[in-house]
Amino acid sequence: MVFLMQGPSTGNTLPPACTLLSVGQAFAGTQNVSSLQKDEAWRVNVRIQGCDLDHGYLCGTMEALNVPMADTPVVTFWEGEIVDTKNYTFFTGKWEATPDDDIRHWSKFPSFSALLSQVEVDGGKSLDLSNYPHIFMRWKEQYFVNVGVDCGLTIAGFYYVCFSFSDGSINGFYYDPNSSDESVLHRTCSPFQKLELKSTNEGRSGFSFSSYQLQ
Amino acid sequence: MPVSSSSSSQSQDLISKLTSTDPQLKLKALRAIKNQIIGNKTKKLSYINLGIVPPIVQILGSSSSDSSLIVNSAAAIGSFACGVDVGVKAVLDCGAYQYLIQTLSSEDEKIYDYNWARGSFIKLEILGFDYDMERGVVLVKLELGFDYNLVVDAGARALRMIFQSKFAPKYDFVNEKSINFLFSLLNNENENIAELGACIITHSCETSTEQKALCEAGVLQRLTTLLGGSLNQRDASLESLAVILKNNMDTVAKFVTVDSGKVLSAITELTKDRFPRTRLLACICLIGIGQISPCFMEDMRIKTKLVLILVELLEEPDRVGDETPFVLADLVTTKEDLQKIAFDSNALDKLCICLCKSPINPKRTEGILLALAELCSKLEICRSRFLSLQVLNMVTDALKHDLSEVRIAACICIRSVTRSVKSLSAGRFMNEMPVTTLVQLLHDSFITVQVAALGAISNIVVDFTTHKSIFIECGGVTQLVELSKSMDSTLRLNSVWALRNLMFLAGNNFKEGILEELTASTLASLICDPEPPIQEQALALLRNLVDGCGDSINHVFVEDGLVIGAVGRQVWSASESEVCVQGMFALANLAAGSEVHKEVVMHCLLPPQAGGCTQSVIIKFLQANDSRLRTASIWCVVNLSYRGCFDSYSRIERLRTAGIVSQIKTMVNDPCLDVKYRVRTALEQCMACDNST
C-alpha cells in the first residue's frame, strides 16, 4: 500500500529503521553479469558500515570474489542515497541518469510498480514511504579499498537498489552512463547486471547485531 | 618566577620611592612603572612578583594622596589588571577595589566630606555664597583644587579593566542595593562610569533570574540609550545586552519590543559599522536573539549576512579576531543550514588559513579549533574539505599545547572530523592520526582533557580496517581499561564507550585481548554501574563482544557466569529503555550461538525461581512503547526459536508456556515494520516446529 502525503508533511515520513540494514550487518550473494558473449556470476559480500536515516545516508563495502582477471577479491567503498522523499527522490538528478533512466531501472523491481504512477509525476516527492515494506536506494561506489585505480576495473556507474523488510534481501541493477552498455565492477560492457544479496548470519544459529555510536 | 639580584635592587628602589614621603618621588615612580607595564605582560608579571602592587594600592587609598597620585596609581592598577588574571588577583588582594569604587563618587558630597576629612584639598576657590534662612548659616560654594574628573575617569577605567576578568567581584542583581548602585553608574553623565555600569552587567549577570531582574528594573531601556553614546559606551552596551538576552525567552521578548522594535533595527544596522568590534558585538546580540527566537533567523539573508560578517572578522587582529571564531562556532552550532552557509562562504578555508598563521595566540587557536569542530560536526562535505586542506597536523600539534583549553579544543575538532564514516572506512585516522598523542592525553592531569581525548578516541577506534591493533600497541586499551575503573563517572562512561566502539566488528583475537585486559569481573561491575549511561555502554560492549562466530562468546561464561548474571539482573531491574535495549540485543546475540548459549539466555529470561508465576520480562519489553525494545526482544525470540537447532522444540514450548508466543501473535501488525516482519519470522519458526512434531 502506498500513501500520498496530504499537504505539507508534518510527521515522520522517513523510512523506518531496520535492524537487518543497520551498521555491521552483512549480506552475501551474487552479481550476475550477462553479455552476448557469456554469462558470469561473481560472489559478492556487502557489509553496512554507516547509516544515517535523517540524512538518507547509508555506506559500506562491497567485496567481489572470483572476479575474472583480478588476483584478489576486489573491495570497494560505496555510499548510498536512501529514497526517503525528503533527502532524495526516485529521480537521481546526477551521475548522468535521466528520469527515464531512473524509471526504467526502478521498474525492474516488482515492488516499485505501486509507486510508478506518482513517481512519473514528481519523482515520488509526495509519497509517504514511512510504512512501505521496501527501501529504495542508490549505491555509488566511491573508491577501491584494496586495489589501485589501475586495476582495470571501473566504478563509474551506480546501483539502483531495493531492500525488502520481509526477508532482508537486497536486489540491485547497475547503471553506467559511460558504457554503451551497463557494466559493473566493471570489466566488460554488459547489457544487464543484477545484484542479488541475502542477509547472512555468518554461520551462526540466528542473527546477531553489532553496533557503534559516534560521539 | 625567579628574580635576579638586579631586579631585586630595582624593586627595592621603586618600593622605597613609592613609600617615600615625598609626593614628587612617588609620582615619578608611579609614572615610570605605568609607562613600563603598558602592553607588556612580562613586565607586569615581573613587577607583580617583585611586590610592587601593594605600595601602589596604598597610594590610591592614602588620605595624603593628591589627585595626580590617585590618577596615576589608579591607572597603574588598571594596567596591572588589564588582560592578566594574576594582576587582577594582585590588585584585588591589596584592597584596591574599594578605593577605586570610592574614586567614582568623588563628585558626591559624601566624598567631599571624605576627602575633606582626609585633608587632601590643596586649593580652595570661593565661587559664591548662599544663605540658609532656617539654619541661619551662610553656605559657601567652593571649587576644590582636586581634579575630580581625572580621578573619576582613572578610577572607572581601572575598574573596567578589573571587570574584564573572571576574578572581579560579582554583583547579585536580585539584590535591590546592587540594582540601585548599577543605575547610579548607568545614569551617570560621566561616560566612563556609565560604560563601567555596562561592564559590570556583562561580568556579573549569570542567571536567568538576574537577567529578568535587570530587565524589570528598566536596564534594557537605559542600555539602548547608551547605544547612541560614544563608541566605548555603544560597545559596552551591546556586550551587556548580549548577556542579558542570552538564552532567555523573557528578556528577548521584552527587548524586541523596546521602542517598537527600532532598537533591534539599530543593532542590525550596527553590523555594518565601520568599527570591527562594534560589528562583532552587534552580531553576538543578533545571534543571541536568533537562538531564542528562531523566526528572527528564518530569513536566509540575515543568516548569510551574519556568517559573511564573521568570516570577514576572522582576519581582524587582536581581541576581535580572537573572539570571532567563538562567535562563529556559537552561530553554527547544531544548525546544519548555517554550517552549509558557512561552508559556502569559505569559512572553513579561512579558519584553516588562520590556524596555519604563525605565531597565533592560544585563545585564537582554541576558538578556531572549536569553530572548525562545529563546522565539521554534521556535514560530510565540511569534513571532506577539512581533510583535503591538510591541516590535521596542525590540530595534532595543538593536542600537545601547554594550555588545557587548546588541547580540549583540538580533541573536540578531531572528534567532529572523525565522524566521517567514509574516512573511517578508509582507515585514514588510524593511519594518519597520531593516535599515540591522543592516548597520551588519557594521562593528562585535567579530567576535562581526558574526557575530550576519549571523545575523539571513541570515534577513531571504530576503524573498519585491520589497523585497530595500532591502538593496542600504543597502550590504548590498557589506559581505557584503567579509566573504566575511575571514580569519575564521566571518565568511566567515555572509556567504556571507546571500548565498545573498539570492539565493533573486531577480530576474535582482538576481542579476547581486550577482555583479558578488562576482565570479566570489571565488565560485570560496569554493567551494574550506578550510572545508567554506563550500564548502556557496557551492555553494548558485551553485545559487540558476543557478535560474530568466534570463541570470544565463551569468555562471557567464565567466573561462574558473573557477566551473564549481571545482564540478567539489569534486564529485569533497569528502568531506562536504552539499558534494556542494549541488554536485550546482548541476549539476542548470545541466543544466536550454540545450544548452551541459547539455554543460558532462556535461563535469563525465564528463571526457574520465577516458578511460572511471574510474567517474563520479555513480555513487558514486547509490550513496550519503545519500538527499539520490541525489536531487540523479538530478535531474541527469533534466535531462540531458530530453525534446525537441536532443542528448538523444547524452547518454543517453554516460550509458549510463558505466554511469549501468545504475546507475539498479537503483534503481527505492529506499527513498526521491523518488529512486524520479525514477529512473522518468529511465528513461522514456531509453526514450522509444530508441524514437524
PDB file of N, CA, C and O in Angstrom, chain B residues 273-335:
ATOM      1  N   ASP B 273      28.721  48.638  10.957  1.00  0.00           N
ATOM      2  CA  ASP B 273      29.534  49.729  11.500  1.00  0.00           C
ATOM      3  C   ASP B 273      30.980  49.642  10.996  1.00  0.00           C
ATOM      4  O   ASP B 273      31.478  48.569  10.674  1.00  0.00           O
ATOM      5  N   ARG B 274      31.622  50.796  11.006  1.00  0.00           N
ATOM      6  CA  ARG B 274      32.997  50.770  10.482  1.00  0.00           C
ATOM      7  C   ARG B 274      33.983  50.193  11.492  1.00  0.00           C
ATOM      8  O   ARG B 274      35.091  49.812  11.138  1.00  0.00           O
ATOM      9  N   PHE B 275      33.577  50.117  12.764  1.00  0.00           N
ATOM     10  CA  PHE B 275      34.483  49.543  13.764  1.00  0.00           C
ATOM     11  C   PHE B 275      34.244  48.034  13.898  1.00  0.00           C
ATOM     12  O   PHE B 275      33.108  47.605  14.175  1.00  0.00           O
ATOM     13  N   PRO B 276      35.280  47.250  13.697  1.00  0.00           N
ATOM     14  CA  PRO B 276      35.115  45.785  13.727  1.00  0.00           C
ATOM     15  C   PRO B 276      34.503  45.270  15.022  1.00  0.00           C
ATOM     16  O   PRO B 276      33.658  44.399  15.002  1.00  0.00           O
ATOM     17  N   ARG B 277      34.932  45.854  16.165  1.00  0.00           N
ATOM     18  CA  ARG B 277      34.412  45.344  17.434  1.00  0.00           C
ATOM     19  C   ARG B 277      32.905  45.587  17.541  1.00  0.00           C
ATOM     20  O   ARG B 277      32.166  44.734  18.031  1.00  0.00           O
ATOM     21  N   THR B 278      32.465  46.736  17.076  1.00  0.00           N
ATOM     22  CA  THR B 278      31.029  47.023  17.094  1.00  0.00           C
ATOM     23  C   THR B 278      30.286  46.024  16.219  1.00  0.00           C
ATOM     24  O   THR B 278      29.229  45.510  16.606  1.00  0.00           O
ATOM     25  N   ARG B 279      30.839  45.740  15.052  1.00  0.00           N
ATOM     26  CA  ARG B 279      30.187  44.762  14.150  1.00  0.00           C
ATOM     27  C   ARG B 279      30.080  43.409  14.847  1.00  0.00           C
ATOM     28  O   ARG B 279      29.040  42.749  14.814  1.00  0.00           O
ATOM     29  N   LEU B 280      31.182  43.015  15.492  1.00  0.00           N
ATOM     30  CA  LEU B 280      31.193  41.706  16.160  1.00  0.00           C
ATOM     31  C   LEU B 280      30.151  41.657  17.282  1.00  0.00           C
ATOM     32  O   LEU B 280      29.375  40.692  17.384  1.00  0.00           O
ATOM     33  N   LEU B 281      30.131  42.731  18.097  1.00  0.00           N
ATOM     34  CA  LEU B 281      29.197  42.729  19.228  1.00  0.00           C
ATOM     35  C   LEU B 281      27.747  42.772  18.756  1.00  0.00           C
ATOM     36  O   LEU B 281      26.866  42.124  19.353  1.00  0.00           O
ATOM     37  N   ALA B 282      27.496  43.499  17.685  1.00  0.00           N
ATOM     38  CA  ALA B 282      26.132  43.536  17.132  1.00  0.00           C
ATOM     39  C   ALA B 282      25.735  42.135  16.661  1.00  0.00           C
ATOM     40  O   ALA B 282      24.598  41.684  16.876  1.00  0.00           O
ATOM     41  N   CYS B 283      26.682  41.430  16.044  1.00  0.00           N
ATOM     42  CA  CYS B 283      26.415  40.046  15.601  1.00  0.00           C
ATOM     43  C   CYS B 283      26.091  39.162  16.808  1.00  0.00           C
ATOM     44  O   CYS B 283      25.161  38.354  16.765  1.00  0.00           O
ATOM     45  N   ILE B 284      26.861  39.322  17.894  1.00  0.00           N
ATOM     46  CA  ILE B 284      26.635  38.490  19.085  1.00  0.00           C
ATOM     47  C   ILE B 284      25.220  38.710  19.616  1.00  0.00           C
ATOM     48  O   ILE B 284      24.511  37.753  19.954  1.00  0.00           O
ATOM     49  N   CYS B 285      24.803  39.980  19.644  1.00  0.00           N
ATOM     50  CA  CYS B 285      23.447  40.291  20.111  1.00  0.00           C
ATOM     51  C   CYS B 285      22.404  39.607  19.221  1.00  0.00           C
ATOM     52  O   CYS B 285      21.476  38.966  19.714  1.00  0.00           O
ATOM     53  N   LEU B 286      22.568  39.757  17.928  1.00  0.00           N
ATOM     54  CA  LEU B 286      21.577  39.194  17.000  1.00  0.00           C
ATOM     55  C   LEU B 286      21.563  37.666  17.063  1.00  0.00           C
ATOM     56  O   LEU B 286      20.504  37.038  16.971  1.00  0.00           O
ATOM     57  N   ILE B 287      22.732  37.063  17.234  1.00  0.00           N
ATOM     58  CA  ILE B 287      22.788  35.596  17.340  1.00  0.00           C
ATOM     59  C   ILE B 287      22.032  35.147  18.591  1.00  0.00           C
ATOM     60  O   ILE B 287      21.256  34.188  18.555  1.00  0.00           O
ATOM     61  N   GLY B 288      22.246  35.880  19.695  1.00  0.00           N
ATOM     62  CA  GLY B 288      21.540  35.566  20.944  1.00  0.00           C
ATOM     63  C   GLY B 288      20.035  35.641  20.747  1.00  0.00           C
ATOM     64  O   GLY B 288      19.295  34.769  21.214  1.00  0.00           O
ATOM     65  N   ILE B 289      19.592  36.663  20.050  1.00  0.00           N
ATOM     66  CA  ILE B 289      18.147  36.818  19.807  1.00  0.00           C
ATOM     67  C   ILE B 289      17.657  35.683  18.898  1.00  0.00           C
ATOM     68  O   ILE B 289      16.629  35.061  19.144  1.00  0.00           O
ATOM     69  N   GLY B 290      18.436  35.387  17.855  1.00  0.00           N
ATOM     70  CA  GLY B 290      18.050  34.335  16.899  1.00  0.00           C
ATOM     71  C   GLY B 290      17.971  32.961  17.533  1.00  0.00           C
ATOM     72  O   GLY B 290      17.139  32.134  17.151  1.00  0.00           O
ATOM     73  N   GLN B 291      18.838  32.714  18.518  1.00  0.00           N
ATOM     74  CA  GLN B 291      18.820  31.387  19.151  1.00  0.00           C
ATOM     75  C   GLN B 291      17.577  31.188  20.000  1.00  0.00           C
ATOM     76  O   GLN B 291      17.115  30.070  20.184  1.00  0.00           O
ATOM     77  N   ILE B 292      17.040  32.280  20.508  1.00  0.00           N
ATOM     78  CA  ILE B 292      15.832  32.184  21.325  1.00  0.00           C
ATOM     79  C   ILE B 292      14.590  32.327  20.456  1.00  0.00           C
ATOM     80  O   ILE B 292      13.572  31.687  20.672  1.00  0.00           O
ATOM     81  N   SER B 293      14.689  33.176  19.488  1.00  0.00           N
ATOM     82  CA  SER B 293      13.531  33.467  18.640  1.00  0.00           C
ATOM     83  C   SER B 293      13.870  33.089  17.194  1.00  0.00           C
ATOM     84  O   SER B 293      14.246  33.941  16.399  1.00  0.00           O
ATOM     85  N   PRO B 294      13.766  31.778  16.870  1.00  0.00           N
ATOM     86  CA  PRO B 294      14.220  31.310  15.556  1.00  0.00           C
ATOM     87  C   PRO B 294      13.573  32.037  14.384  1.00  0.00           C
ATOM     88  O   PRO B 294      14.163  32.141  13.316  1.00  0.00           O
ATOM     89  N   CYS B 295      12.357  32.585  14.595  1.00  0.00           N
ATOM     90  CA  CYS B 295      11.698  33.266  13.468  1.00  0.00           C
ATOM     91  C   CYS B 295      12.542  34.450  13.000  1.00  0.00           C
ATOM     92  O   CYS B 295      12.545  34.791  11.822  1.00  0.00           O
ATOM     93  N   PHE B 296      13.302  35.027  13.949  1.00  0.00           N
ATOM     94  CA  PHE B 296      14.157  36.151  13.570  1.00  0.00           C
ATOM     95  C   PHE B 296      15.237  35.704  12.580  1.00  0.00           C
ATOM     96  O   PHE B 296      15.655  36.463  11.714  1.00  0.00           O
ATOM     97  N   MET B 297      15.668  34.454  12.737  1.00  0.00           N
ATOM     98  CA  MET B 297      16.753  33.926  11.900  1.00  0.00           C
ATOM     99  C   MET B 297      16.222  33.192  10.670  1.00  0.00           C
ATOM    100  O   MET B 297      17.003  32.618   9.916  1.00  0.00           O
ATOM    101  N   GLU B 298      14.911  33.161  10.513  1.00  0.00           N
ATOM    102  CA  GLU B 298      14.371  32.403   9.381  1.00  0.00           C
ATOM    103  C   GLU B 298      14.810  32.984   8.051  1.00  0.00           C
ATOM    104  O   GLU B 298      14.983  32.281   7.068  1.00  0.00           O
ATOM    105  N   ASP B 299      14.962  34.282   8.066  1.00  0.00           N
ATOM    106  CA  ASP B 299      15.351  34.948   6.827  1.00  0.00           C
ATOM    107  C   ASP B 299      16.777  34.532   6.454  1.00  0.00           C
ATOM    108  O   ASP B 299      17.729  34.785   7.185  1.00  0.00           O
ATOM    109  N   MET B 300      16.865  33.900   5.301  1.00  0.00           N
ATOM    110  CA  MET B 300      18.152  33.402   4.815  1.00  0.00           C
ATOM    111  C   MET B 300      19.168  34.533   4.700  1.00  0.00           C
ATOM    112  O   MET B 300      20.367  34.341   4.934  1.00  0.00           O
ATOM    113  N   ARG B 301      18.669  35.732   4.380  1.00  0.00           N
ATOM    114  CA  ARG B 301      19.597  36.849   4.157  1.00  0.00           C
ATOM    115  C   ARG B 301      20.297  37.230   5.463  1.00  0.00           C
ATOM    116  O   ARG B 301      21.468  37.564   5.472  1.00  0.00           O
ATOM    117  N   ILE B 302      19.542  37.160   6.574  1.00  0.00           N
ATOM    118  CA  ILE B 302      20.155  37.506   7.869  1.00  0.00           C
ATOM    119  C   ILE B 302      21.226  36.487   8.223  1.00  0.00           C
ATOM    120  O   ILE B 302      22.333  36.826   8.636  1.00  0.00           O
ATOM    121  N   LYS B 303      20.886  35.200   8.024  1.00  0.00           N
ATOM    122  CA  LYS B 303      21.857  34.142   8.331  1.00  0.00           C
ATOM    123  C   LYS B 303      23.133  34.348   7.509  1.00  0.00           C
ATOM    124  O   LYS B 303      24.244  34.320   8.035  1.00  0.00           O
ATOM    125  N   THR B 304      22.931  34.531   6.220  1.00  0.00           N
ATOM    126  CA  THR B 304      24.083  34.675   5.334  1.00  0.00           C
ATOM    127  C   THR B 304      24.894  35.907   5.709  1.00  0.00           C
ATOM    128  O   THR B 304      26.130  35.875   5.723  1.00  0.00           O
ATOM    129  N   LYS B 305      24.173  36.981   6.043  1.00  0.00           N
ATOM    130  CA  LYS B 305      24.848  38.224   6.386  1.00  0.00           C
ATOM    131  C   LYS B 305      25.725  38.036   7.640  1.00  0.00           C
ATOM    132  O   LYS B 305      26.892  38.443   7.650  1.00  0.00           O
ATOM    133  N   LEU B 306      25.148  37.403   8.643  1.00  0.00           N
ATOM    134  CA  LEU B 306      25.913  37.185   9.876  1.00  0.00           C
ATOM    135  C   LEU B 306      27.153  36.341   9.600  1.00  0.00           C
ATOM    136  O   LEU B 306      28.246  36.645  10.083  1.00  0.00           O
ATOM    137  N   VAL B 307      26.963  35.293   8.833  1.00  0.00           N
ATOM    138  CA  VAL B 307      28.109  34.420   8.522  1.00  0.00           C
ATOM    139  C   VAL B 307      29.185  35.213   7.784  1.00  0.00           C
ATOM    140  O   VAL B 307      30.376  35.148   8.130  1.00  0.00           O
ATOM    141  N   LEU B 308      28.755  35.996   6.792  1.00  0.00           N
ATOM    142  CA  LEU B 308      29.735  36.750   5.995  1.00  0.00           C
ATOM    143  C   LEU B 308      30.497  37.762   6.846  1.00  0.00           C
ATOM    144  O   LEU B 308      31.714  37.909   6.700  1.00  0.00           O
ATOM    145  N   ILE B 309      29.776  38.433   7.749  1.00  0.00           N
ATOM    146  CA  ILE B 309      30.456  39.412   8.620  1.00  0.00           C
ATOM    147  C   ILE B 309      31.491  38.703   9.478  1.00  0.00           C
ATOM    148  O   ILE B 309      32.637  39.151   9.592  1.00  0.00           O
ATOM    149  N   LEU B 310      31.098  37.583  10.055  1.00  0.00           N
ATOM    150  CA  LEU B 310      32.021  36.873  10.949  1.00  0.00           C
ATOM    151  C   LEU B 310      33.218  36.314  10.187  1.00  0.00           C
ATOM    152  O   LEU B 310      34.353  36.344  10.683  1.00  0.00           O
ATOM    153  N   VAL B 311      32.952  35.803   8.999  1.00  0.00           N
ATOM    154  CA  VAL B 311      34.068  35.266   8.205  1.00  0.00           C
ATOM    155  C   VAL B 311      35.072  36.378   7.912  1.00  0.00           C
ATOM    156  O   VAL B 311      36.288  36.178   7.993  1.00  0.00           O
ATOM    157  N   GLU B 312      34.543  37.563   7.642  1.00  0.00           N
ATOM    158  CA  GLU B 312      35.433  38.698   7.379  1.00  0.00           C
ATOM    159  C   GLU B 312      36.211  39.094   8.640  1.00  0.00           C
ATOM    160  O   GLU B 312      37.400  39.399   8.577  1.00  0.00           O
ATOM    161  N   LEU B 313      35.534  39.035   9.776  1.00  0.00           N
ATOM    162  CA  LEU B 313      36.178  39.443  11.034  1.00  0.00           C
ATOM    163  C   LEU B 313      37.251  38.460  11.510  1.00  0.00           C
ATOM    164  O   LEU B 313      38.050  38.787  12.383  1.00  0.00           O
ATOM    165  N   LEU B 314      37.233  37.252  10.946  1.00  0.00           N
ATOM    166  CA  LEU B 314      38.245  36.263  11.344  1.00  0.00           C
ATOM    167  C   LEU B 314      39.654  36.794  11.135  1.00  0.00           C
ATOM    168  O   LEU B 314      40.589  36.413  11.833  1.00  0.00           O
ATOM    169  N   GLU B 315      39.786  37.687  10.168  1.00  0.00           N
ATOM    170  CA  GLU B 315      41.125  38.176   9.833  1.00  0.00           C
ATOM    171  C   GLU B 315      41.543  39.376  10.662  1.00  0.00           C
ATOM    172  O   GLU B 315      42.657  39.875  10.512  1.00  0.00           O
ATOM    173  N   GLU B 316      40.653  39.871  11.504  1.00  0.00           N
ATOM    174  CA  GLU B 316      40.989  41.034  12.325  1.00  0.00           C
ATOM    175  C   GLU B 316      42.077  40.675  13.341  1.00  0.00           C
ATOM    176  O   GLU B 316      42.112  39.558  13.845  1.00  0.00           O
ATOM    177  N   PRO B 317      42.926  41.653  13.636  1.00  0.00           N
ATOM    178  CA  PRO B 317      43.942  41.369  14.655  1.00  0.00           C
ATOM    179  C   PRO B 317      43.337  41.499  16.056  1.00  0.00           C
ATOM    180  O   PRO B 317      42.172  41.872  16.204  1.00  0.00           O
ATOM    181  N   ASP B 318      44.106  41.203  17.034  1.00  0.00           N
ATOM    182  CA  ASP B 318      43.772  41.422  18.449  1.00  0.00           C
ATOM    183  C   ASP B 318      42.473  40.740  18.883  1.00  0.00           C
ATOM    184  O   ASP B 318      42.115  39.709  18.371  1.00  0.00           O
ATOM    185  N   ARG B 319      41.794  41.465  19.810  1.00  0.00           N
ATOM    186  CA  ARG B 319      40.668  40.850  20.504  1.00  0.00           C
ATOM    187  C   ARG B 319      39.532  40.425  19.566  1.00  0.00           C
ATOM    188  O   ARG B 319      38.940  39.360  19.744  1.00  0.00           O
ATOM    189  N   VAL B 320      39.235  41.259  18.583  1.00  0.00           N
ATOM    190  CA  VAL B 320      38.126  40.937  17.679  1.00  0.00           C
ATOM    191  C   VAL B 320      38.407  39.633  16.940  1.00  0.00           C
ATOM    192  O   VAL B 320      37.570  38.734  16.876  1.00  0.00           O
ATOM    193  N   GLY B 321      39.617  39.532  16.399  1.00  0.00           N
ATOM    194  CA  GLY B 321      39.993  38.313  15.688  1.00  0.00           C
ATOM    195  C   GLY B 321      40.046  37.098  16.606  1.00  0.00           C
ATOM    196  O   GLY B 321      39.789  35.971  16.191  1.00  0.00           O
ATOM    197  N   ASP B 322      40.382  37.352  17.873  1.00  0.00           N
ATOM    198  CA  ASP B 322      40.451  36.245  18.842  1.00  0.00           C
ATOM    199  C   ASP B 322      39.053  35.731  19.189  1.00  0.00           C
ATOM    200  O   ASP B 322      38.852  34.529  19.379  1.00  0.00           O
ATOM    201  N   GLU B 323      38.112  36.678  19.306  1.00  0.00           N
ATOM    202  CA  GLU B 323      36.768  36.284  19.752  1.00  0.00           C
ATOM    203  C   GLU B 323      35.874  35.782  18.619  1.00  0.00           C
ATOM    204  O   GLU B 323      34.948  35.006  18.848  1.00  0.00           O
ATOM    205  N   THR B 324      36.159  36.234  17.402  1.00  0.00           N
ATOM    206  CA  THR B 324      35.270  35.907  16.285  1.00  0.00           C
ATOM    207  C   THR B 324      35.063  34.401  16.081  1.00  0.00           C
ATOM    208  O   THR B 324      33.922  33.963  15.893  1.00  0.00           O
ATOM    209  N   PRO B 325      36.117  33.570  16.127  1.00  0.00           N
ATOM    210  CA  PRO B 325      35.871  32.133  15.911  1.00  0.00           C
ATOM    211  C   PRO B 325      34.884  31.548  16.920  1.00  0.00           C
ATOM    212  O   PRO B 325      34.071  30.689  16.587  1.00  0.00           O
ATOM    213  N   PHE B 326      34.934  32.030  18.159  1.00  0.00           N
ATOM    214  CA  PHE B 326      33.995  31.535  19.182  1.00  0.00           C
ATOM    215  C   PHE B 326      32.559  31.902  18.798  1.00  0.00           C
ATOM    216  O   PHE B 326      31.637  31.108  18.961  1.00  0.00           O
ATOM    217  N   VAL B 327      32.416  33.145  18.288  1.00  0.00           N
ATOM    218  CA  VAL B 327      31.075  33.609  17.907  1.00  0.00           C
ATOM    219  C   VAL B 327      30.574  32.808  16.699  1.00  0.00           C
ATOM    220  O   VAL B 327      29.406  32.392  16.650  1.00  0.00           O
ATOM    221  N   LEU B 328      31.465  32.565  15.760  1.00  0.00           N
ATOM    222  CA  LEU B 328      31.090  31.766  14.584  1.00  0.00           C
ATOM    223  C   LEU B 328      30.668  30.357  15.016  1.00  0.00           C
ATOM    224  O   LEU B 328      29.668  29.814  14.533  1.00  0.00           O
ATOM    225  N   ALA B 329      31.435  29.796  15.954  1.00  0.00           N
ATOM    226  CA  ALA B 329      31.094  28.459  16.461  1.00  0.00           C
ATOM    227  C   ALA B 329      29.709  28.467  17.098  1.00  0.00           C
ATOM    228  O   ALA B 329      28.897  27.571  16.879  1.00  0.00           O
ATOM    229  N   ASP B 330      29.441  29.517  17.862  1.00  0.00           N
ATOM    230  CA  ASP B 330      28.150  29.640  18.537  1.00  0.00           C
ATOM    231  C   ASP B 330      27.019  29.770  17.512  1.00  0.00           C
ATOM    232  O   ASP B 330      25.942  29.197  17.673  1.00  0.00           O
ATOM    233  N   LEU B 331      27.282  30.517  16.460  1.00  0.00           N
ATOM    234  CA  LEU B 331      26.244  30.730  15.438  1.00  0.00           C
ATOM    235  C   LEU B 331      25.857  29.430  14.738  1.00  0.00           C
ATOM    236  O   LEU B 331      24.685  29.155  14.520  1.00  0.00           O
ATOM    237  N   VAL B 332      26.844  28.622  14.385  1.00  0.00           N
ATOM    238  CA  VAL B 332      26.551  27.441  13.548  1.00  0.00           C
ATOM    239  C   VAL B 332      26.292  26.175  14.366  1.00  0.00           C
ATOM    240  O   VAL B 332      25.922  25.145  13.795  1.00  0.00           O
ATOM    241  N   THR B 333      26.474  26.269  15.686  1.00  0.00           N
ATOM    242  CA  THR B 333      26.359  25.043  16.471  1.00  0.00           C
ATOM    243  C   THR B 333      24.986  24.387  16.318  1.00  0.00           C
ATOM    244  O   THR B 333      23.968  25.077  16.388  1.00  0.00           O
ATOM    245  N   THR B 334      25.016  23.119  16.036  1.00  0.00           N
ATOM    246  CA  THR B 334      23.840  22.242  15.838  1.00  0.00           C
ATOM    247  C   THR B 334      22.973  22.644  14.637  1.00  0.00           C
ATOM    248  O   THR B 334      21.955  22.021  14.402  1.00  0.00           O
ATOM    249  N   LYS B 335      23.355  23.686  13.906  1.00  0.00           N
ATOM    250  CA  LYS B 335      22.482  24.123  12.798  1.00  0.00           C
ATOM    251  C   LYS B 335      23.119  23.800  11.450  1.00  0.00           C
ATOM    252  O   LYS B 335      24.027  24.477  10.989  1.00  0.00           O
TER     253      LYS B 335
END
